[in-house]
C-alpha positions as a printed Julia matrix, in Angstrom:
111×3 Matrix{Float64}:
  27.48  -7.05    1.17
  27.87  -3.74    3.04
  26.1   -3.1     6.71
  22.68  -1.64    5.67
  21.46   1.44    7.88
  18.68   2.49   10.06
  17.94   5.39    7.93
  17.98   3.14    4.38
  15.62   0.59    6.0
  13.02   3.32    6.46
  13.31   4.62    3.26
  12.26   1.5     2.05
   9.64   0.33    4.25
   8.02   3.57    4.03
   8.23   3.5     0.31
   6.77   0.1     0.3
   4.28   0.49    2.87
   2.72   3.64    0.62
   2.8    1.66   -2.3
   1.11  -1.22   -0.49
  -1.29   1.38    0.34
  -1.5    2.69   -3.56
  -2.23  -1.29   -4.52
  -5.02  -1.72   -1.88
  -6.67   1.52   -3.55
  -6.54  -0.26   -6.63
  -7.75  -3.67   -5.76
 -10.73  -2.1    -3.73
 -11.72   0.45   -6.97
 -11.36  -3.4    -9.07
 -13.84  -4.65   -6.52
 -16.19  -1.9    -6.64
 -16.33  -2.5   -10.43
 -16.91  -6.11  -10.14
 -19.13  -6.82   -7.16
 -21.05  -3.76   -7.15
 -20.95  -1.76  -10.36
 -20.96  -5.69  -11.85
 -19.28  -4.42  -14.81
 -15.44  -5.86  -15.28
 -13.24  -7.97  -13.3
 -10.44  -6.4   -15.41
  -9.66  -3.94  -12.0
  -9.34  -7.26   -9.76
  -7.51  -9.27  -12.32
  -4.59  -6.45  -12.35
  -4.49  -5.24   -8.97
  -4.6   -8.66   -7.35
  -1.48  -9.7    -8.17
   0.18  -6.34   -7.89
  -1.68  -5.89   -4.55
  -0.36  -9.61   -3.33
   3.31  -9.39   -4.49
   3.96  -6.08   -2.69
   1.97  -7.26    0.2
   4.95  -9.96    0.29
   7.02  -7.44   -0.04
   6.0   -5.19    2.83
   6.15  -8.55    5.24
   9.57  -8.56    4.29
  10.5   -4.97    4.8
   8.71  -4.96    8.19
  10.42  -7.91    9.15
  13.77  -6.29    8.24
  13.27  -3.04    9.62
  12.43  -5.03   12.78
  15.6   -6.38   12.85
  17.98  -3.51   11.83
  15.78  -0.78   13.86
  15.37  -3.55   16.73
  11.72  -3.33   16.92
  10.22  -4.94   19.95
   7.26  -7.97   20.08
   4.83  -5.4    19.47
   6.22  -2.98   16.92
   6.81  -5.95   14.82
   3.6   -7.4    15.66
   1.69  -3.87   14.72
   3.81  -3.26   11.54
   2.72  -6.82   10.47
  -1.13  -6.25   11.26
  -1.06  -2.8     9.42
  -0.5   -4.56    5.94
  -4.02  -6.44    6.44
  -6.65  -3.38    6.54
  -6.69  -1.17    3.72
  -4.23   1.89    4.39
  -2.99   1.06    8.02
   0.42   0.62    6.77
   0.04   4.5     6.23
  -0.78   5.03    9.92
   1.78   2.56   11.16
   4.15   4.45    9.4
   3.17   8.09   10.63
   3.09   6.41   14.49
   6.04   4.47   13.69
   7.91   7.86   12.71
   6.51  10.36   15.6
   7.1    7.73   18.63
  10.68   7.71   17.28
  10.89   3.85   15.51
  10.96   4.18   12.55
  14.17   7.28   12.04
  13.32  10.11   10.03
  14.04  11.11    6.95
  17.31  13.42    6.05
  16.12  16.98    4.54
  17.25  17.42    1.13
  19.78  20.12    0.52
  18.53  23.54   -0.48
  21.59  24.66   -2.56
């Protein structure tokens, strides 16, 4: 198994912290519909899971990208808390990226 890199780690975690994001969307639009519209529980029954296995997954990103991008105490601590309210893992992301911890992404070539 090859070294992975700084810049692949935060590919991933910020591809798994949107789709966290995405899956919290869903599960609160399933809970609308059940609780308050009191229509269907179809919404929770699909994006609960969904929501909960990437949830698992984004733990284990964060944890990883604390480790390769040698996060301290309360990076790691932050990135963890920002997968429990809906859409924080977006704004960990964005602070992540502009106070330089999480590296940012390579520009695709133009030609």
């Amino acid at each position: 198994m090859g070294r992975v890199t700084p810049r692949a780690v935060a590919l991933a975690f910020r591809a798994v912290a949107l789709a966290e994001a995405c899956s919290w969307v869903g599960l609160l639009a399933g809970m609308f519909v059940k609780y308050v519209l009191a229509t269907s529980e179809r919404g929770v029954q699909v994006f609960g899971p969904i929501h909960g296995g990437i949830f698992v997954a984004y733990v284990v990103v964060a944890v990883v990208a604390a480790r390769v991008l040698r996060w301290n105490a309360v990076t790691t601590l932050l990135a963890l808390a920002a997968s429990v309210p809906p859409l924080a893992t977006l704004w960990f992301d964005r602070w992540a990226t502009r106070t330089g911890r999480l590296p940012v992404p390579e520009a695709a070539p133009t030609s």
